[in-house]
Coordinates of C-alpha atoms and ligand atoms in Angstrom, one line a residue:
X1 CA 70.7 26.9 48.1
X2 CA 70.5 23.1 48.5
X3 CA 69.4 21.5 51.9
X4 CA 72.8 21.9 53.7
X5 CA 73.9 25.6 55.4
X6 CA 77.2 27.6 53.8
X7 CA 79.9 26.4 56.6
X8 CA 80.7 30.1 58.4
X9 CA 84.2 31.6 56.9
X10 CA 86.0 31.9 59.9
X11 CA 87.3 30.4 62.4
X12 CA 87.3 30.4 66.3
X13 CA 90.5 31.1 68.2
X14 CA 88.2 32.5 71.7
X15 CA 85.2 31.2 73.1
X16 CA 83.2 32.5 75.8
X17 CA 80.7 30.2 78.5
X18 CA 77.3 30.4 78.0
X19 CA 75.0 30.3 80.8
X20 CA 72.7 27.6 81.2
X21 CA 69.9 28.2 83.8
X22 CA 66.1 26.3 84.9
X23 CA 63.0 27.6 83.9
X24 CA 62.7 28.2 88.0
X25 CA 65.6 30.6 87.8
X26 CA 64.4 32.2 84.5
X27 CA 61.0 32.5 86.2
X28 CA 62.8 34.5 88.9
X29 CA 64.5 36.4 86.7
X30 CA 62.1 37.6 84.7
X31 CA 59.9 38.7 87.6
X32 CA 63.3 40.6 88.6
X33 CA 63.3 42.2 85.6
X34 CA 59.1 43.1 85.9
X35 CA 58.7 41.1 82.9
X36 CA 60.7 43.3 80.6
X37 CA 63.6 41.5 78.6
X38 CA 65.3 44.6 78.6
X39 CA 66.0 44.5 82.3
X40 CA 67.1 41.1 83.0
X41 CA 70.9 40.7 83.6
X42 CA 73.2 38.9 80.2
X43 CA 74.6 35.9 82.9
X44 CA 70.8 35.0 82.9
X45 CA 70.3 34.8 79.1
X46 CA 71.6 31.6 77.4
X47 CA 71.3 32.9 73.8
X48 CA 71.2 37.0 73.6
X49 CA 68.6 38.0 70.3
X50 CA 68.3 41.3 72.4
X51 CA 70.1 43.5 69.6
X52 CA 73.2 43.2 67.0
X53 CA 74.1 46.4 68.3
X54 CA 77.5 46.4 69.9
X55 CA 77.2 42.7 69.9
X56 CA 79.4 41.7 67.2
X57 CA 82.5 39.6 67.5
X58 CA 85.3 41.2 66.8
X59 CA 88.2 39.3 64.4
X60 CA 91.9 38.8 65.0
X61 CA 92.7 41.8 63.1
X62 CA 90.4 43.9 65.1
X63 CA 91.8 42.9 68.0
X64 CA 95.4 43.7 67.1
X65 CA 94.4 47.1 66.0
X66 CA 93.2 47.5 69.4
X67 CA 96.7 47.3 70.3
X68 CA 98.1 49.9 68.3
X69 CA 95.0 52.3 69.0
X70 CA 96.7 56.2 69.7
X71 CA 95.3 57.8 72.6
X72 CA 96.2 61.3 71.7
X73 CA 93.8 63.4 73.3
X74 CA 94.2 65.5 69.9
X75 CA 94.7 64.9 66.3
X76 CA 95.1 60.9 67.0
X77 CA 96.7 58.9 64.4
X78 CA 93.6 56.7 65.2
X79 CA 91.3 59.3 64.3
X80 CA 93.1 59.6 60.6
X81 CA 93.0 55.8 59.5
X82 CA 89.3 56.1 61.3
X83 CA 88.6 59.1 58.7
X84 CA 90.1 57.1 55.8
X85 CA 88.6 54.3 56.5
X86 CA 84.9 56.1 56.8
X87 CA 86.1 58.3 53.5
X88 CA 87.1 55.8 51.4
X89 CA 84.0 53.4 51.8
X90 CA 80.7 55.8 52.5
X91 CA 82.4 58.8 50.9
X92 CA 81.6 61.7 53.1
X93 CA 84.3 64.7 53.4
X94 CA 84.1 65.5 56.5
X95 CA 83.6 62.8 59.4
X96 CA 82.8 63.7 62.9
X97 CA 83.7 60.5 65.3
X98 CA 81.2 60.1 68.3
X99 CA 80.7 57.6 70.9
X100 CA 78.0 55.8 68.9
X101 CA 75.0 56.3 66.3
X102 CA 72.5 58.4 69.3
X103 CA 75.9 61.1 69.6
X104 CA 75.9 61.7 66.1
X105 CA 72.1 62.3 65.9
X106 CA 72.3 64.3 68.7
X107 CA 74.6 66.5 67.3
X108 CA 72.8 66.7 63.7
X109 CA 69.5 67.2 65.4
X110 CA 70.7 70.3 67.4
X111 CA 72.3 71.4 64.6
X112 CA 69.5 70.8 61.9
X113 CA 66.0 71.0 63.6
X114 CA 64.5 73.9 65.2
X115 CA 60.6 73.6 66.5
X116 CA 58.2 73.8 64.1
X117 CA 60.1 72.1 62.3
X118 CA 59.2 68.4 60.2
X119 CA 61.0 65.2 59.5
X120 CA 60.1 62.6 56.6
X121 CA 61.6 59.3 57.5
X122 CA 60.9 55.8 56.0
X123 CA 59.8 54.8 59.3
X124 CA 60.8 56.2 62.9
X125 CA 63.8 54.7 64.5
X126 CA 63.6 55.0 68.6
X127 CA 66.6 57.3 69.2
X128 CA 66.4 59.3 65.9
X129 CA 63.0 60.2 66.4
X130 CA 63.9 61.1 69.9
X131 CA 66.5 64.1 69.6
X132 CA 64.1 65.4 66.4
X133 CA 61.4 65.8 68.8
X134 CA 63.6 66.4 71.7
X135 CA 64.6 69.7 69.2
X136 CA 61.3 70.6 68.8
X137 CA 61.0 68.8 65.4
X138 CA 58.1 66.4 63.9
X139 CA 58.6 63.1 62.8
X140 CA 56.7 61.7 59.7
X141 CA 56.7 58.4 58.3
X142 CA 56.7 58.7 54.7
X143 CA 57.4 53.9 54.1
X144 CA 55.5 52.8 51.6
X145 CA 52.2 51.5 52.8
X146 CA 53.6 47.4 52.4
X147 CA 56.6 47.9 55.1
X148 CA 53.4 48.2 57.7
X149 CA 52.1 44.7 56.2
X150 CA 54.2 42.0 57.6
X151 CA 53.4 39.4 55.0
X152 CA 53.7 41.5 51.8
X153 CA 56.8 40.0 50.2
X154 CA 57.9 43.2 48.5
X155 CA 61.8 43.1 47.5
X156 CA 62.1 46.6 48.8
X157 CA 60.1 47.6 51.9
X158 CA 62.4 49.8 53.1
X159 CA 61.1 52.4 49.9
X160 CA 60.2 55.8 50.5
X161 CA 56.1 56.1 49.1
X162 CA 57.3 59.5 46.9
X163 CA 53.6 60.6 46.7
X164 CA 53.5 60.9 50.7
X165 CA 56.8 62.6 50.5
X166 CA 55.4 65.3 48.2
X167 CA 52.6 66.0 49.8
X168 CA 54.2 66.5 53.1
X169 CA 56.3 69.4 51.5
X170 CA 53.5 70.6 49.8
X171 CA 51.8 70.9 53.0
X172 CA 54.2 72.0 55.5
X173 CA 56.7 74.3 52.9
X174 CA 60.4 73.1 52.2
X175 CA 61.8 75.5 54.5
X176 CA 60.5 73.4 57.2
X177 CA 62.3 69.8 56.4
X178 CA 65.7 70.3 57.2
X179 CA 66.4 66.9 55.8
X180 CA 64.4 63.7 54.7
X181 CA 66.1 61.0 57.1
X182 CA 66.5 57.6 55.2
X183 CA 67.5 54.8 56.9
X184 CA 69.2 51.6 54.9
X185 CA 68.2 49.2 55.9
X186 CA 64.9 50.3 58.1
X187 CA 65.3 48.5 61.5
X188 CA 61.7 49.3 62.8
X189 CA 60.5 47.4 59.9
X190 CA 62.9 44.3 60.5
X191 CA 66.1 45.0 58.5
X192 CA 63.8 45.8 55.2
X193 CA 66.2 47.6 52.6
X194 CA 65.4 50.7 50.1
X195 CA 66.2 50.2 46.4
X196 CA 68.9 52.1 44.6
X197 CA 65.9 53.3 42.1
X198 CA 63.8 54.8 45.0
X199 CA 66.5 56.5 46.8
X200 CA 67.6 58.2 43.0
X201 CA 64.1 59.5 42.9
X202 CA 64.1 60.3 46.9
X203 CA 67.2 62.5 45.3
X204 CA 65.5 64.1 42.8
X205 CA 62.5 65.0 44.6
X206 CA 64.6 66.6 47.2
X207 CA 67.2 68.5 44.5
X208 CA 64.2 70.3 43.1
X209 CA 63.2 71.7 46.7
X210 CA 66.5 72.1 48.3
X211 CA 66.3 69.7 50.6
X212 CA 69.1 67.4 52.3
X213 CA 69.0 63.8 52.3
X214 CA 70.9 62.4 55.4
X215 CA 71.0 58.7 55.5
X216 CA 71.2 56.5 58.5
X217 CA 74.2 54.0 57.7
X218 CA 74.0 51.8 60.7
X219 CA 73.1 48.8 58.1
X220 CA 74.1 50.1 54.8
X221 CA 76.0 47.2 53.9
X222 CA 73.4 44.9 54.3
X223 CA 71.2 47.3 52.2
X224 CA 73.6 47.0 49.9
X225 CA 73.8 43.3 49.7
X226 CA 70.1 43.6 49.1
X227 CA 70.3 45.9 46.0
X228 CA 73.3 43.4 44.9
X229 CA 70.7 40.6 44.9
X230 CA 67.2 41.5 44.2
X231 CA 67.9 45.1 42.0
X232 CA 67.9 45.0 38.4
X233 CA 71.4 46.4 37.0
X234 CA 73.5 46.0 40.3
X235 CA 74.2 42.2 39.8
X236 CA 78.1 43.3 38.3
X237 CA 78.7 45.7 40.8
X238 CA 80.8 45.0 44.3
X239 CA 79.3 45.2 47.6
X240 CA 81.4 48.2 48.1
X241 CA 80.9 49.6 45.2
X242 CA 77.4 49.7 45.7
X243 CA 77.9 51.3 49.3
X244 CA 79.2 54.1 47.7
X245 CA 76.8 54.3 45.5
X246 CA 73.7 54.6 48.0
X247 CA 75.9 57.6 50.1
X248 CA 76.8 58.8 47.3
X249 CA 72.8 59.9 46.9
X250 CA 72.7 61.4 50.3
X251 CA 74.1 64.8 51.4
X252 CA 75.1 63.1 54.8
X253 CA 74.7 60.4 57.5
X254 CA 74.5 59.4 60.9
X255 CA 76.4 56.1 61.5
X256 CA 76.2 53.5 64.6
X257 CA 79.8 51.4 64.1
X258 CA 77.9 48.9 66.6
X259 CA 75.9 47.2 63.5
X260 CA 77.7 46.8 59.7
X261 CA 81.1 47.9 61.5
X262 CA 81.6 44.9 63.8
X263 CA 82.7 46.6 66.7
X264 CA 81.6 47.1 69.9
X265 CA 81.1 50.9 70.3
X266 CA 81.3 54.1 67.7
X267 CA 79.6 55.8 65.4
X268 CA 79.9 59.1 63.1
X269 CA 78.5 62.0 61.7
X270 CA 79.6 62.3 57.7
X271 CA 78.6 65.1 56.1
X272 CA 79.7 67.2 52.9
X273 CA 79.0 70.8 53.7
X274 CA 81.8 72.4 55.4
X275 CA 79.7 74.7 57.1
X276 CA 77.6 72.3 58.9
X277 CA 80.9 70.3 59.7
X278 CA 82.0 73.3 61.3
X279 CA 78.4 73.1 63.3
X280 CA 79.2 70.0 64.2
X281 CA 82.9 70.3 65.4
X282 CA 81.7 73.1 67.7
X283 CA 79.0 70.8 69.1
X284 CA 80.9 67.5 69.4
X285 CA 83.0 69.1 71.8
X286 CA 80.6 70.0 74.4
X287 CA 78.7 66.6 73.9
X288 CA 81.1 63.8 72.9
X289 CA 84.6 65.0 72.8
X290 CA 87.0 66.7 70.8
X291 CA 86.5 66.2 67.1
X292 CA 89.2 64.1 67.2
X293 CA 88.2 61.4 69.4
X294 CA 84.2 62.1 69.8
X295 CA 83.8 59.5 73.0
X296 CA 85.8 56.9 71.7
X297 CA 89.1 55.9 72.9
X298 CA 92.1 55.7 70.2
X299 CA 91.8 51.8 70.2
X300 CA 88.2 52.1 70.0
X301 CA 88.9 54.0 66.4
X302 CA 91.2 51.5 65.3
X303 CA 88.7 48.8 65.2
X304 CA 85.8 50.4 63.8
X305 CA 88.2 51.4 60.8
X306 CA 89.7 47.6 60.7
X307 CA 85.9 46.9 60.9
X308 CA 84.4 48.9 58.5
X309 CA 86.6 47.2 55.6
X310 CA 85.7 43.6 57.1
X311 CA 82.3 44.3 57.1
X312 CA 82.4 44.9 52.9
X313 CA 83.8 41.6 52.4
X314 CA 82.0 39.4 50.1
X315 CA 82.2 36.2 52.3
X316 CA 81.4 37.9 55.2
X317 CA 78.4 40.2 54.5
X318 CA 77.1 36.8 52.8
X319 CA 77.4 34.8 55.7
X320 CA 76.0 37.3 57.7
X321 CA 72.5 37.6 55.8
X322 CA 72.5 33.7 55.0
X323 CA 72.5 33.1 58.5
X324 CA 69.4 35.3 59.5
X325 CA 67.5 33.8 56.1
X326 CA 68.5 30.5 57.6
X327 CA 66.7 31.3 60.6
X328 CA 63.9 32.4 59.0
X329 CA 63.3 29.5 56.9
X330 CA 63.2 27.4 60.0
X331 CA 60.6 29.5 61.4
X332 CA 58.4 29.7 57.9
X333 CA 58.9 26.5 57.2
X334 CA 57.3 25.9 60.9
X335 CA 53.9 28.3 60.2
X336 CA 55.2 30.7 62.4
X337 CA 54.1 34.3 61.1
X338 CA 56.8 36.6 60.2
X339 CA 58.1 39.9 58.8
X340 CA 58.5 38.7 55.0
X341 CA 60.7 38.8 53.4
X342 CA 63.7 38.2 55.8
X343 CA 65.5 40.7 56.9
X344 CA 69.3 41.1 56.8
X345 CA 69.9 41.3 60.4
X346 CA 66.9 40.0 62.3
X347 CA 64.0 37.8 62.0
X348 CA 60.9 39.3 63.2
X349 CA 57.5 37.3 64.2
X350 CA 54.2 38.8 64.3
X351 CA 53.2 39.1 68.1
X352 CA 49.4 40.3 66.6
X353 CA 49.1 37.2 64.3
X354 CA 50.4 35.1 67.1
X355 CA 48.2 36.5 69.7
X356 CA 45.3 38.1 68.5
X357 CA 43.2 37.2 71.4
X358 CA 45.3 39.5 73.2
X359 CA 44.3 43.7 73.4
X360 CA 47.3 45.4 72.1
X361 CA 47.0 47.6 75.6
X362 CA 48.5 44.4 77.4
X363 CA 51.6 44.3 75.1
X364 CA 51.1 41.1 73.1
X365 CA 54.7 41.3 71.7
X366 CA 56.3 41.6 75.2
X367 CA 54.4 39.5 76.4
X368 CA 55.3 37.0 73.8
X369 CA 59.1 38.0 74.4
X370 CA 58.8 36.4 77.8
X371 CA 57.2 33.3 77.6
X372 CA 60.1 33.1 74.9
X373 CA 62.2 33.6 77.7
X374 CA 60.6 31.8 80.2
X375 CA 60.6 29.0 77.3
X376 CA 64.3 28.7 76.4
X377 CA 66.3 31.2 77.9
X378 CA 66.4 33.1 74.2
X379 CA 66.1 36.6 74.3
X380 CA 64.3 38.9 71.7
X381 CA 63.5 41.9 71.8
X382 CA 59.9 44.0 71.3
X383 CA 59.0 46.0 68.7
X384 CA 55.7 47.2 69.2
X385 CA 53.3 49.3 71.6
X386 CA 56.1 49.0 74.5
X387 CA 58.6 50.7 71.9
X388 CA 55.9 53.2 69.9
X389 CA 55.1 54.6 73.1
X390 CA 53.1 57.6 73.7
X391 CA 51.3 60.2 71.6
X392 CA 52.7 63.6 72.4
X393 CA 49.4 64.8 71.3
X394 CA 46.7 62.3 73.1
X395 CA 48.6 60.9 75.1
X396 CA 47.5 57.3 74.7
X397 CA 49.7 54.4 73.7
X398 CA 50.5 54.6 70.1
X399 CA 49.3 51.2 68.3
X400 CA 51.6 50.4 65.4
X401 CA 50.8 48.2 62.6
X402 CA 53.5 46.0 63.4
X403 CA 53.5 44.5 66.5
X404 CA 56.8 41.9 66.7
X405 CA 60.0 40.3 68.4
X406 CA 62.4 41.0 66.6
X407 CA 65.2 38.0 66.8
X408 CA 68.5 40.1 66.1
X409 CA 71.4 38.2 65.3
X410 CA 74.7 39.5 66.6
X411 CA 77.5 39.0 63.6
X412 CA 80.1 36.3 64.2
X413 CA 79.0 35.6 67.6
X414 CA 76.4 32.1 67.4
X415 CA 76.6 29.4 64.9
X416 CA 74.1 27.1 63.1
X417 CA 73.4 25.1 66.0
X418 CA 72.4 28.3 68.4
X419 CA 69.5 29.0 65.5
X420 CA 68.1 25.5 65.3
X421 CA 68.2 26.2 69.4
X422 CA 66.2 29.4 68.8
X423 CA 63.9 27.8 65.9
X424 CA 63.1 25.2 68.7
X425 CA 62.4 27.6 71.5
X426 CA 59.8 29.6 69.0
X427 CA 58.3 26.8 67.6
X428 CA 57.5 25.8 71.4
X429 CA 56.2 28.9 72.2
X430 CA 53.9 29.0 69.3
X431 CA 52.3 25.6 69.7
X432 CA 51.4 26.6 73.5
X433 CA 50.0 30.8 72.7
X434 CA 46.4 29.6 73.5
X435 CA 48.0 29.2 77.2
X436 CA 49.4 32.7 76.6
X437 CA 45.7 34.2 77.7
X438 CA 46.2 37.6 79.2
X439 CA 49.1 40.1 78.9
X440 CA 51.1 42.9 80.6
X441 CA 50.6 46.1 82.3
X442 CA 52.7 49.1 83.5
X443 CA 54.0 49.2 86.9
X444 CA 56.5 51.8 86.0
X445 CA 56.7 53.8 82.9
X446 CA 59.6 56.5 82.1
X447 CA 58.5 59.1 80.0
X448 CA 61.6 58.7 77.2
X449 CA 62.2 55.5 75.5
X450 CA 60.2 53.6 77.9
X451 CA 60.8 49.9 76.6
X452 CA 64.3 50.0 78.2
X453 CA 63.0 50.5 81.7
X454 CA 59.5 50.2 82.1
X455 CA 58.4 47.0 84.6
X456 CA 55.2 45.4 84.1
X457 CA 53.3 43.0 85.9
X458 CA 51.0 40.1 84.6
X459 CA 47.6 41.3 83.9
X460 CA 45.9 38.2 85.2
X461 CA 46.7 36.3 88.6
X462 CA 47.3 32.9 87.1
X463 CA 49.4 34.6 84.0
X464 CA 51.9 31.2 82.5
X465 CA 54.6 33.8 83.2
X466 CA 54.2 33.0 87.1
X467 CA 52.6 30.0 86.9
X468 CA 54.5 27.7 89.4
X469 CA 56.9 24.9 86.2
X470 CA 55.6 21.7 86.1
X471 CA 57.5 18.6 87.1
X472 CA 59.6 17.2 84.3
Ligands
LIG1 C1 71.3 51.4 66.6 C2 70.7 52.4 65.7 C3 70.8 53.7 65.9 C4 71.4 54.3 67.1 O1 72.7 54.0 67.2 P1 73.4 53.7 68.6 O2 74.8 53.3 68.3 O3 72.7 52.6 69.3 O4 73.3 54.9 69.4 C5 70.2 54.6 64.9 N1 69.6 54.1 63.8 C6 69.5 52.7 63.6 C7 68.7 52.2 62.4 C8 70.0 51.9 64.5 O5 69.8 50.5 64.3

């Protein structure tokens, strides 16, 4: 690519204000918030890198299918072009809608795991590994040791390590995975995609021991862009084509239509054994809604099925990873350390590189996500301690390898100028971390996903976070 950035392939036809506030009021805020982005409120965030999850601009077409959404309480005409839609591009027979990705893992959890029972994921995801534990389930990371090393530029970091896989069904007995979980592309890891070639031998591990594979979808397109461009043998093929391909490995999946599907709420369960659909059905009803609506309205359906065929279009899934790359580049390009390579829906710096003076018991990535605030009014989120959380079995905050901010790009919603804002903001942030000297603690702590509501305060009195702004 030359110099100059791919103009975006669309056009505006809304726009929306975007608050501008003072470092005084963001200093307020944050302490509002007890120094966890999570808390403080959007009209005080200038630009949101909190999550592409639900954050997506819709398009015209969405819109107008809003319109025309069938609120039916049963057998919607929505639900049926929302079936076809999910049918004809991931493949899966039977679709159970629910009111986003967390409802369909609910549902597949109560249905799959049991206690005693044991999970192989490449890499934990927050929520999934929530319900499999909530069901009495254990979760194993089975990632291939260079996903836990941010600067290891491998293509596919996403891949399963096949040796780990074994041995964990070697150890614990077949009958106890009720499914390896795969998730394209891994989020926890920074958008890092599997290859086609792993997930065929993923397959054929499983096959021999009778295992399900269920995939989580919630970024299989741009996993599939990824295979498109750095795969051997996948160069000819669509990006749809190549969707189809990856689900059509996998015996079912979990899907949040908040990411690929550029809406603003949904998700499914897709599965191809009728006799867990049937499960399902049964328990969609007590927890979503009927298994014709699952928690979404009619119009809701319409627009994650307009969506899901938008989101395979060439121009747009290419925009959509250019655009993170671009940011990344700015950020490399700056010395800043990162999650290599790019991935296709957020840039991730290294908190630990950036602050290794700091004990990772003080939070160096949330910390780091607040002076980023405090900075420039951008908003990442963490992905580190904060979001490991504890050991069920020490009890002591779990330390993961990677301790980041993940910068998440919404799709369709900033443009090249918002990322030369957020380059800027990081860049400033990075050339004053010796001033970031001391860290966070807990003032409140919830015992299930605690990064969304925890509070901390600064562990030192004079902390830059409440440092009084100097004087332009
Ligand atoms: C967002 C997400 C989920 C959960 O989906 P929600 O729609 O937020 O409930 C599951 N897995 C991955 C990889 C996700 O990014």
């Amino acid at each position: 690519m030359s110099g100059r950035h791919p103009a975006e392939p669309w056009r505006i036809k809304m726009v929306e204000r975007l608050p501008v506030t003072t470092r005084q009021e963001r200093q307020r805020a944050l302490r509002d918030a007890g120094y966890n982005i999570s808390l403080l409120r959007s009209e005080d965030v200038y630009i949101d890198l909190y999550t592409d999850s639900g954050t997506n601009a819709m398009s015209d077409r969405q819109w107008a299918a809003l319109m025309s959404g069938d609120e039916a309480y049963a057998g919607a005409r929505s639900f049926y072009r929302f079936e076809t839609a999910v049918r004809d591009h991931y493949g899966y027979e039977h679709v159970i809608p629910t009111h986003q990705g967390r409802g369909a893992e609910n549902i597949l959890s109560r249905a799959l795991i049991r206690p005693g029972c044991h999970i192989p994921g490449n890499m934990y995801f927050t929520t999934t590994r929530a319900h499999q534990e909530l069901n009495g389930g254990t979760f194993h990371d089975v990632i291939i040791d260079e996903a836990h090393d941010p600067g290891c530029e491998h293509p596919f970091k996403g891949n399963i390590d096949l040796a780990k896989l074994e041995r964990l069904i070697h150890e614990v007995g077949p009958e106890h995975i009720p499914y390896v979980s795969v998730a394209a592309t891994v989020n926890m890891a920074g958008g890092q995609p599997i290859s086609m070639a792993n997930l065929t031998a993923v397959r054929d591990l499983t096959r021999r021991h009778d295992i399900p594979i269920i995939l989580d979808a919630a970024r299989a397109v741009e996993n599939a862009w990824f295979i498109r461009q750095r795969e051997p043998g996948w160069q000819d093929h669509t990006v749809a084509g190549v969707l189809r391909e990856l689900c059509a490995r996998t015996d079912g999946a979990t899907m949040s239509a908040k990411k690929d599907s550029l809406a603003n709420i949904g998700g499914w369960l897709g599965v191809r054994d009728a006799g867990l659909a049937e499960q399902a059905r049964n328990l969609v009803v007590l927890y979503e809604g009927l298994h014709t609506y699952g928690g979404m309205a009619g119009r809701d359906m319409e627009a994650v099925a307009e969506g899901i065929a938008e989101s395979v279009q060439e121009e747009n899934i290419r925009a959509r990873i250019d655009q993170v790359a671009y940011l990344g580049r700015q950020l490399s390009d700056a010395g800043i350390p990162l999650v290599h390579p790019i991935g296709g829906h957020a840039v991730c710096v290294d908190a630990a590189a950036t602050l290794p003076h700091l004990p990772r018991d003080e939070f160096p990535a949330q910390t780091l996500a607040a002076a980023l605030y405090l900075d420039s009014g951008v908003r990442a989120a963490e992905r580190g301690t904060v979001s490991a959380g504890r050991d069920p079995d020490t009890g002591g905050n779990r330390h993961p390898r990677l301790e980041l901010i993940r910068l998440t790009i919404p799709r369709r919603v900033y443009t090249q100028s918002h990322m030369d804002v957020v380059a800027d903001g990081v860049i400033s942030v990075y050339k004053q971390r010796d001033l970031l000297d001391s860290g966070l603690r807990f003032v409140h702590e919830p015992d299930v996903l605690r990064f969304f509501q925890a509070r901390f305060l600064p562990t030192a009195p004079d902390s830059i976070l409440t440092r009084p702004a100097r004087e332009p």
